[in-house]
Short mmCIF file of C-alpha atoms in Angstrom, two decimals:
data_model
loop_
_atom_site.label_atom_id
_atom_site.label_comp_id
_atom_site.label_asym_id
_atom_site.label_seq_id
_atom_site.Cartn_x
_atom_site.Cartn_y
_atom_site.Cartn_z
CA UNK M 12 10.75 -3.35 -9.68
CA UNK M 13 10.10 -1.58 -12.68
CA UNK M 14 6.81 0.65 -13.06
CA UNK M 15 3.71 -0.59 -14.13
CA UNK M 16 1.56 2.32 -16.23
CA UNK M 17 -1.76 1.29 -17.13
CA UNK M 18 -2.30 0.98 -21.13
CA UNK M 19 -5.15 1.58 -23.82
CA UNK M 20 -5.94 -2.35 -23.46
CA UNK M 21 -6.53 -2.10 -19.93
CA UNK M 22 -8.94 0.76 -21.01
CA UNK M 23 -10.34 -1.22 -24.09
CA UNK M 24 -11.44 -4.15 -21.70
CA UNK M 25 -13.09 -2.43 -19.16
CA UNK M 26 -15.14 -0.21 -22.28
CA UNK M 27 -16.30 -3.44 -23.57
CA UNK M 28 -17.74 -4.84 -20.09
CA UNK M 29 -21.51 -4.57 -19.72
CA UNK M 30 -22.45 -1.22 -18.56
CA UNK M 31 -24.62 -2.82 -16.02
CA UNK M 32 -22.45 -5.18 -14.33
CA UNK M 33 -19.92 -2.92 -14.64
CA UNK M 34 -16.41 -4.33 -13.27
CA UNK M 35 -16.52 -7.38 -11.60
CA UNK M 36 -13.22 -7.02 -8.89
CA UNK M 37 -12.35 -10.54 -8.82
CA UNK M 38 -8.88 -9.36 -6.85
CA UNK M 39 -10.63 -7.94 -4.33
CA UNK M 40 -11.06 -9.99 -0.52
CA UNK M 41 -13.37 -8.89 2.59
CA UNK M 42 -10.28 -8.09 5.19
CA UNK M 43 -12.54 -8.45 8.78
CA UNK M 44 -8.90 -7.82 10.47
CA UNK M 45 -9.25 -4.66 9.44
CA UNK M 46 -12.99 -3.20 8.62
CA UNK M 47 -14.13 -5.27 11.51
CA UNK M 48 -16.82 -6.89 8.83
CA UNK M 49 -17.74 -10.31 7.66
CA UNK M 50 -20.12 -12.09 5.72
CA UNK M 51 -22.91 -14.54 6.86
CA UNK M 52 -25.56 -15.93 4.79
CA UNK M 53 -24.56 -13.99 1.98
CA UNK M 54 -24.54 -10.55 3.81
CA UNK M 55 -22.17 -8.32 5.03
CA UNK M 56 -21.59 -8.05 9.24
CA UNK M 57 -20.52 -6.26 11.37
CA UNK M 58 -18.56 -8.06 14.05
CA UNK M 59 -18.62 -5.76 17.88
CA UNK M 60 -15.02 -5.34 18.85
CA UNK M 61 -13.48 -6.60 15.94
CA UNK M 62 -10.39 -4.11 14.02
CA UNK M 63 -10.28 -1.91 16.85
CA UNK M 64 -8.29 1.23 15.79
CA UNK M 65 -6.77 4.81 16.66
CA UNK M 66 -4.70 7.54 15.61
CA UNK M 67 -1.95 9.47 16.82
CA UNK M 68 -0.24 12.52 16.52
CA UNK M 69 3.07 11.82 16.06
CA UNK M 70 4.54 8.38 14.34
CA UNK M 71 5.28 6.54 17.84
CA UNK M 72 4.06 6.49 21.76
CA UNK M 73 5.15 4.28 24.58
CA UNK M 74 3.01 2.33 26.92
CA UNK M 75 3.90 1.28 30.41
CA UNK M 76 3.16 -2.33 31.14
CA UNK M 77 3.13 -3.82 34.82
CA UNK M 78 5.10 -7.27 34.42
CA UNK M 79 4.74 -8.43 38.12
CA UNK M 80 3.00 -7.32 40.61
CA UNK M 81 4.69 -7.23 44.33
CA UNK M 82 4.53 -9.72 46.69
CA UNK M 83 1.96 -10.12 49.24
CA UNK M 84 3.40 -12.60 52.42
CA UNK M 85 1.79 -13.38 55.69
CA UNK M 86 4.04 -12.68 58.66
CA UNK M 87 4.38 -14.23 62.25
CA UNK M 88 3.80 -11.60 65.46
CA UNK M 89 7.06 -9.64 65.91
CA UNK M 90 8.78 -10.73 62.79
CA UNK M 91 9.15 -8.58 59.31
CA UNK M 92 8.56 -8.84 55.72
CA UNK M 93 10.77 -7.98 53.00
CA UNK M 94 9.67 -5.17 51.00
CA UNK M 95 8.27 -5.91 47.70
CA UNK M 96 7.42 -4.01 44.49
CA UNK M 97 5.88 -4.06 40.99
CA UNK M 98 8.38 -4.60 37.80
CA UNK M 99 7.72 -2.02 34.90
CA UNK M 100 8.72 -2.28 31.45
CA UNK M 101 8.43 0.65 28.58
CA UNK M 102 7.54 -0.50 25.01
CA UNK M 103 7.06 1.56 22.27
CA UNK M 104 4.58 1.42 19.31
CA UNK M 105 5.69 2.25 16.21
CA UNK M 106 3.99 3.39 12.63
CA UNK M 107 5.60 2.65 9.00
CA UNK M 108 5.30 4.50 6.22
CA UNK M 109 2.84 2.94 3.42
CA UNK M 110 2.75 4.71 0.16
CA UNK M 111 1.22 2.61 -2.50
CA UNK M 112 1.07 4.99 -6.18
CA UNK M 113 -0.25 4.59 -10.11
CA UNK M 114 0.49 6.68 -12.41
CA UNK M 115 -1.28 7.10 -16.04
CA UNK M 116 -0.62 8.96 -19.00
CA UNK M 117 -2.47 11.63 -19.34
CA UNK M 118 -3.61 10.55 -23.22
CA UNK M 119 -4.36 7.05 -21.95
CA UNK M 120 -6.49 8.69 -19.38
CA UNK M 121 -8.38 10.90 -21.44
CA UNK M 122 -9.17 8.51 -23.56
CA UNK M 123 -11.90 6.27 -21.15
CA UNK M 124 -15.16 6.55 -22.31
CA UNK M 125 -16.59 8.42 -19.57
CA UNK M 126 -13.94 10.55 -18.99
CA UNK M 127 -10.53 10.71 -16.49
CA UNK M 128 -12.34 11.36 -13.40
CA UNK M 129 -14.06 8.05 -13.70
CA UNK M 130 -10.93 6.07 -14.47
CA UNK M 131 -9.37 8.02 -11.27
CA UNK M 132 -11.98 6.76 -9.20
CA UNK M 133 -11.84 3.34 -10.03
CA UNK M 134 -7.90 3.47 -9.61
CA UNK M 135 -7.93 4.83 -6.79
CA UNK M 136 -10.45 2.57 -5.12
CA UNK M 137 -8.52 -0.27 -6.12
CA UNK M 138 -5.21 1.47 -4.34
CA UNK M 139 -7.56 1.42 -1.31
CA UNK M 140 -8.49 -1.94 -1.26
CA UNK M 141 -5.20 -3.57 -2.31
CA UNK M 142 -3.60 -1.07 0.87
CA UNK M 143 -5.92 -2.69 2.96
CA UNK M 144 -5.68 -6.07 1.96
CA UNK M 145 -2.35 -5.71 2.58
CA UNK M 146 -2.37 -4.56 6.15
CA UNK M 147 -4.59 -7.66 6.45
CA UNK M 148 -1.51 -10.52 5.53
CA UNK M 149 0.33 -7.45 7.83
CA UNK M 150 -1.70 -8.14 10.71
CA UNK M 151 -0.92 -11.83 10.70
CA UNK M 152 2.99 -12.42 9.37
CA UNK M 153 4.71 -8.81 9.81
CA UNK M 154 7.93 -8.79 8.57
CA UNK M 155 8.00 -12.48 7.01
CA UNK M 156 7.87 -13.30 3.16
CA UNK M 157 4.49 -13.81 3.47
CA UNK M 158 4.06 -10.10 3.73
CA UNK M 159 6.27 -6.72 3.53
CA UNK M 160 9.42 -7.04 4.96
CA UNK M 161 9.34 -3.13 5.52
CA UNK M 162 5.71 -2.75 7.21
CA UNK M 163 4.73 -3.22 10.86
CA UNK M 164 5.54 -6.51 13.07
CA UNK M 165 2.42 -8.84 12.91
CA UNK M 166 0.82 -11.46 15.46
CA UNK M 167 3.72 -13.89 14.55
CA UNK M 168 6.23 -11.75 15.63
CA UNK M 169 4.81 -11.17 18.97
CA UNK M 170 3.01 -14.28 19.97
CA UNK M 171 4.32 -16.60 23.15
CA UNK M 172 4.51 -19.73 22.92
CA UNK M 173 2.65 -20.12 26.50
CA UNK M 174 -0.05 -18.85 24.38
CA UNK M 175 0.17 -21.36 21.39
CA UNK M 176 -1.11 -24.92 20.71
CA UNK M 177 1.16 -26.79 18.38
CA UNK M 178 -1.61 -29.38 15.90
CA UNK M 179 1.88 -30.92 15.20
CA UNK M 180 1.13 -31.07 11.34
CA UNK M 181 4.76 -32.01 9.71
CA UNK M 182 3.79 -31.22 5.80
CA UNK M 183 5.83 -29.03 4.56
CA UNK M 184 4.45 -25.55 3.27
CA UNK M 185 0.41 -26.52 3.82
CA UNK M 186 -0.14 -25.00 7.38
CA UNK M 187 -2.61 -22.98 8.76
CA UNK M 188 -3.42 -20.84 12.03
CA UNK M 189 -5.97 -19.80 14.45
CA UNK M 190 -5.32 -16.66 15.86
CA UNK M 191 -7.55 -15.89 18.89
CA UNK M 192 -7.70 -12.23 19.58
CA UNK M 193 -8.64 -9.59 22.46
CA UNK M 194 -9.25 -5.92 20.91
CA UNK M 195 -9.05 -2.81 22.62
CA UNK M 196 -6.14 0.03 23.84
CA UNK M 197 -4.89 -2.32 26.37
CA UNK M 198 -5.13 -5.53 24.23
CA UNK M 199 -4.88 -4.97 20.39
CA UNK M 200 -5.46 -2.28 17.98
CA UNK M 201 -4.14 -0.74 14.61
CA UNK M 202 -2.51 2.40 15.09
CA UNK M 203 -2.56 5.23 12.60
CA UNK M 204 0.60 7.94 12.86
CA UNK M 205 -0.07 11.63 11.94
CA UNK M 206 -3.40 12.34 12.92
CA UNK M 207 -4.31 9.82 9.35
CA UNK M 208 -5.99 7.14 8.34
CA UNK M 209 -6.23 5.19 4.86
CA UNK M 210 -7.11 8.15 2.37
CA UNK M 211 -6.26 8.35 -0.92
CA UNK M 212 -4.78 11.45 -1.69
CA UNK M 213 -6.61 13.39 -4.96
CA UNK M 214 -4.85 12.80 -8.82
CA UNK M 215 -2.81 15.22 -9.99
CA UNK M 216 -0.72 16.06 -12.85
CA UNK M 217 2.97 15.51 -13.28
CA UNK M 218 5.78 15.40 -15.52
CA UNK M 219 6.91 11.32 -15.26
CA UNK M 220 9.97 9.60 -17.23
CA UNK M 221 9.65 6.52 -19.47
CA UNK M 222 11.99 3.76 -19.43
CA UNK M 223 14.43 5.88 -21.75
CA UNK M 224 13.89 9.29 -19.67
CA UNK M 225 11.95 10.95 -21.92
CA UNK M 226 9.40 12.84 -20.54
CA UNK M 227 5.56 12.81 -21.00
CA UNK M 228 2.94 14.12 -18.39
CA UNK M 229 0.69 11.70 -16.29
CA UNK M 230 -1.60 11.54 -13.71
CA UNK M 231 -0.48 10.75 -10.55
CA UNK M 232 -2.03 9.21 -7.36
CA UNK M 233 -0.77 7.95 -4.12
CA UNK M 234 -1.98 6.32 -0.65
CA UNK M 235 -0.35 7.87 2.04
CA UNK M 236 -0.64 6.14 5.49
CA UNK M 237 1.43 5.79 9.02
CA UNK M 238 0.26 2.05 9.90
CA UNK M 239 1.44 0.19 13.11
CA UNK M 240 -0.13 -2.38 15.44
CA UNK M 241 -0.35 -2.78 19.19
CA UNK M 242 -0.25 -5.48 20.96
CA UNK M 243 -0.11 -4.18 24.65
CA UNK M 244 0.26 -7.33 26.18
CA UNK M 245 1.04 -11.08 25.82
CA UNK M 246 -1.95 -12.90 27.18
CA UNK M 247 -4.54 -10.46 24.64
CA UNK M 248 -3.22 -13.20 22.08
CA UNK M 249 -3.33 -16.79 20.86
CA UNK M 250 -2.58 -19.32 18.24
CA UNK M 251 -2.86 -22.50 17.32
CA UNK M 252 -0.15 -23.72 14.76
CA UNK M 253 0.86 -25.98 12.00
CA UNK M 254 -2.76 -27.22 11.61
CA UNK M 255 -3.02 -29.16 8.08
CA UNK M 256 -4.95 -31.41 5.66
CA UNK M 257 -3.00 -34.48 7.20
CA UNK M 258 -5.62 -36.93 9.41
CA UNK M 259 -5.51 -35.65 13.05
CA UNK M 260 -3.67 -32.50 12.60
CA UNK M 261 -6.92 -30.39 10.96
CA UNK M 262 -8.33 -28.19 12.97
CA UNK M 263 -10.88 -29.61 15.87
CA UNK M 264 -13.16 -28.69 18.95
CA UNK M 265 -10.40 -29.80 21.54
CA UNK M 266 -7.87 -27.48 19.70
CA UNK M 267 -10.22 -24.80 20.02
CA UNK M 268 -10.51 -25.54 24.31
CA UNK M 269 -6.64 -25.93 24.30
CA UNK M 270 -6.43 -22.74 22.99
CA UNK M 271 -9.33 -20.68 24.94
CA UNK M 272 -7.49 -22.15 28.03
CA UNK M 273 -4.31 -20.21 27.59
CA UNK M 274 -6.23 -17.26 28.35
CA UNK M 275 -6.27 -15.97 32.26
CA UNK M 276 -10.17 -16.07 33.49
CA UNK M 277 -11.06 -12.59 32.58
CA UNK M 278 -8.88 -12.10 29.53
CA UNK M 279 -11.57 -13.50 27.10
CA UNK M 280 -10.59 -13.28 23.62
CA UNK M 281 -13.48 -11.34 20.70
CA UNK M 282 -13.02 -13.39 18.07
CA UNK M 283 -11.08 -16.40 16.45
CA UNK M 284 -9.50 -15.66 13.30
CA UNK M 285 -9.36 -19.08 10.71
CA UNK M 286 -9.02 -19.93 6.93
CA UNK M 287 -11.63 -20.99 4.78
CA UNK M 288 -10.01 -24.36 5.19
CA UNK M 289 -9.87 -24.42 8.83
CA UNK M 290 -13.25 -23.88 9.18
CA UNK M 291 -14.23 -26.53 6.89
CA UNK M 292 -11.87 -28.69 9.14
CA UNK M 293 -14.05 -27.81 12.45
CA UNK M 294 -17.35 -28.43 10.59
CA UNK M 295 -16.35 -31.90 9.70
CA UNK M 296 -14.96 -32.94 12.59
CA UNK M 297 -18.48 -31.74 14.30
CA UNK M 298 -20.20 -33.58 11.34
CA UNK M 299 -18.51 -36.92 12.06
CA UNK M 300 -19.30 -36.75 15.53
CA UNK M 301 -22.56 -35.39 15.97
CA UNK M 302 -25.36 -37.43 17.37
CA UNK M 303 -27.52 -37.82 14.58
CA UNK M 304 -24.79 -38.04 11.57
CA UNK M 305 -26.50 -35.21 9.55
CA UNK M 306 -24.01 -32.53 8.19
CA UNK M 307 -23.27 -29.75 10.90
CA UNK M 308 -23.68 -26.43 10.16
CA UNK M 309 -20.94 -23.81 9.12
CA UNK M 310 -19.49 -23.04 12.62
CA UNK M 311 -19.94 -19.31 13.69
CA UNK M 312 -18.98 -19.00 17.18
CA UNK M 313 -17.07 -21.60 19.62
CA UNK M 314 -18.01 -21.34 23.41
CA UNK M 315 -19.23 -17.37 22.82
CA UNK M 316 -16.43 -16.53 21.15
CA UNK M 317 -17.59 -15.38 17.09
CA UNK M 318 -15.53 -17.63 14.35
CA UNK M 319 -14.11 -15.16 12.11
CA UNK M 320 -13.17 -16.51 8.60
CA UNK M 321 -10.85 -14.59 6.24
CA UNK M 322 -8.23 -15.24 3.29
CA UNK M 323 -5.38 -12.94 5.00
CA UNK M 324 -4.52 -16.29 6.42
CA UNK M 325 -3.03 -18.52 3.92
CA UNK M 326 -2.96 -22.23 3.89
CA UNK M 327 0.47 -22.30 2.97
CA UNK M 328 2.29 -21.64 6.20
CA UNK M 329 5.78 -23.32 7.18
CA UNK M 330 5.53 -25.57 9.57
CA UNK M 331 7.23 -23.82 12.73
#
């Protein structure tokens, strides 16, 4: 893909926006997989034990998981046991390289009205949220076309199907997921390689090439990150799958107790991840059964667990 350089129009429309709004980032999305906030009522919250995170030193580590434990038989007076033990496996964790850039002539630069520094910082905020509304659709589809091929393996690579509900919706390319999650260093967290984290590294200067190789100087900026994501083990995750707009397969209380019932008694998960659509689905089907026929309210929680809404999950899933 060829580069993309912003120009003196780009400039030119953000000059003539009212000075008091100021820009209005309609691109922008609240990514709760990641910040571990949502909103409610119109205000931003923070959600306990949601986008649990660490970093590392290197770019990889390796857990040990315990995959069976040994066995534990009765025996008669006089007579032996066979001896028993637990089954190990190693798994490693892995980071991958993001490095999101823009670049900007230096004379297009210059030429914002309050100077380079301010066009900087609003270029490189956008860098930051577009990296992490990126690792968001990540988190969710890994290595599918619905994300980046090249980044980390997401919940769909991972998940078991003991651990999935199937809403048997057959419409092709309008499905949706729940994801039911259980955060922490022995569930799931994002992992961030070299000691980093999502920074923005500052602008500087540099001699770029236009489309003929002719050279003209620029200012340069770049995200630098080492993003992975852990999921330690198999029952710290659910899903339910292939829910869509067709009657019966939309998303519903039972689906929700099918799913929390996957999980052992112990292994609670700290939050259910849904669409905006989804959880329009659950408030309906709450509204049409309720005992008094008024509207329900917006769903925030299902049996303790907090109903997390977000647009990293699209409503445009194959069914699978």
């Amino acid at each position: 893909m060829s580069a993309e350089r912003p120009t003196l129009l780009d400039l030119f429309l953000q000059k003539d926006a009212d000075p008091v709004v100021g820009l209005i980032d309609e691109a922008a999305r609240l990514v709760p997989e990641v910040s571990g906030q949502t909103a409610a009522r119109g205000q931003l919250v923070t959600i306990p034990n949601v986008g649990a995170a660490r970093t590392i030193k290197g770019r990889t580590f390796k857990t040990c998981v315990r995959v069976a434990l040994p066995d534990a038989p009765f025996r008669n007076e006089n007579e032996g046991v066979d001896a028993t033990k637990s089954r190990y496996e190693r798994r490693t964790v892995e980071t991958f390289t993001m490095n999101p850039r823009w670049e900007c002539d230096i004379a297009i630069a210059r030429s914002h009205e309050d100077g380079p520094e301010a066009f900087i910082a609003s270029e490189a905020q956008a860098i930051l949220t577009s990296a992490i509304m990126g690792l968001g659709r990540q988190f969710y589809y890994g290595r599918s076309a619905s994300a980046d091929t090249k980044g980390h393996p997401g919940l769909v690579d991972v998940i078991q199907t003991a651990y999935t509900v199937d809403a048997t919706g057959s419409t092709a390319d309008t499905a949706s997921s729940v994801w039911a999650v259980k955060w922490g260093p022995q569930a799931v967290q994002w992992i961030f390689g070299q000691n980093g984290d999502l920074q923005v590294e500052p602008a500087r200067l540099e001699s770029i090439a236009d489309a003929d190789g002719k050279r003209f100087t620029a200012y340069v900026q770049e995200l630098l990150a080492f993003c992975g994501l852990q999921v330690a083990r198999v029952d710290c995750l659910g899903r339910i799958k292939n829910l869509t707009a067709q009657a019966g397969k939309t998303l519903e209380d039972d689906m929700l107790a099918d799913l929390l019932s996957k999980f052992p008694v112990g292994m609670r998960p700290d939050c259910l991840f849904m669409s905006r659509r989804s959880l329009t689905q659950l408030q309906k089907s709450r509204t049409a059964t309720n005992a008094t026929g008024a509207p329900a309210p917006f769903p925030t929680e299902y049996e303790g667990v907090p109903i997390v809404p977000t647009d990293s999950l699209l409503d445009t899933e194959a069914i699978g």
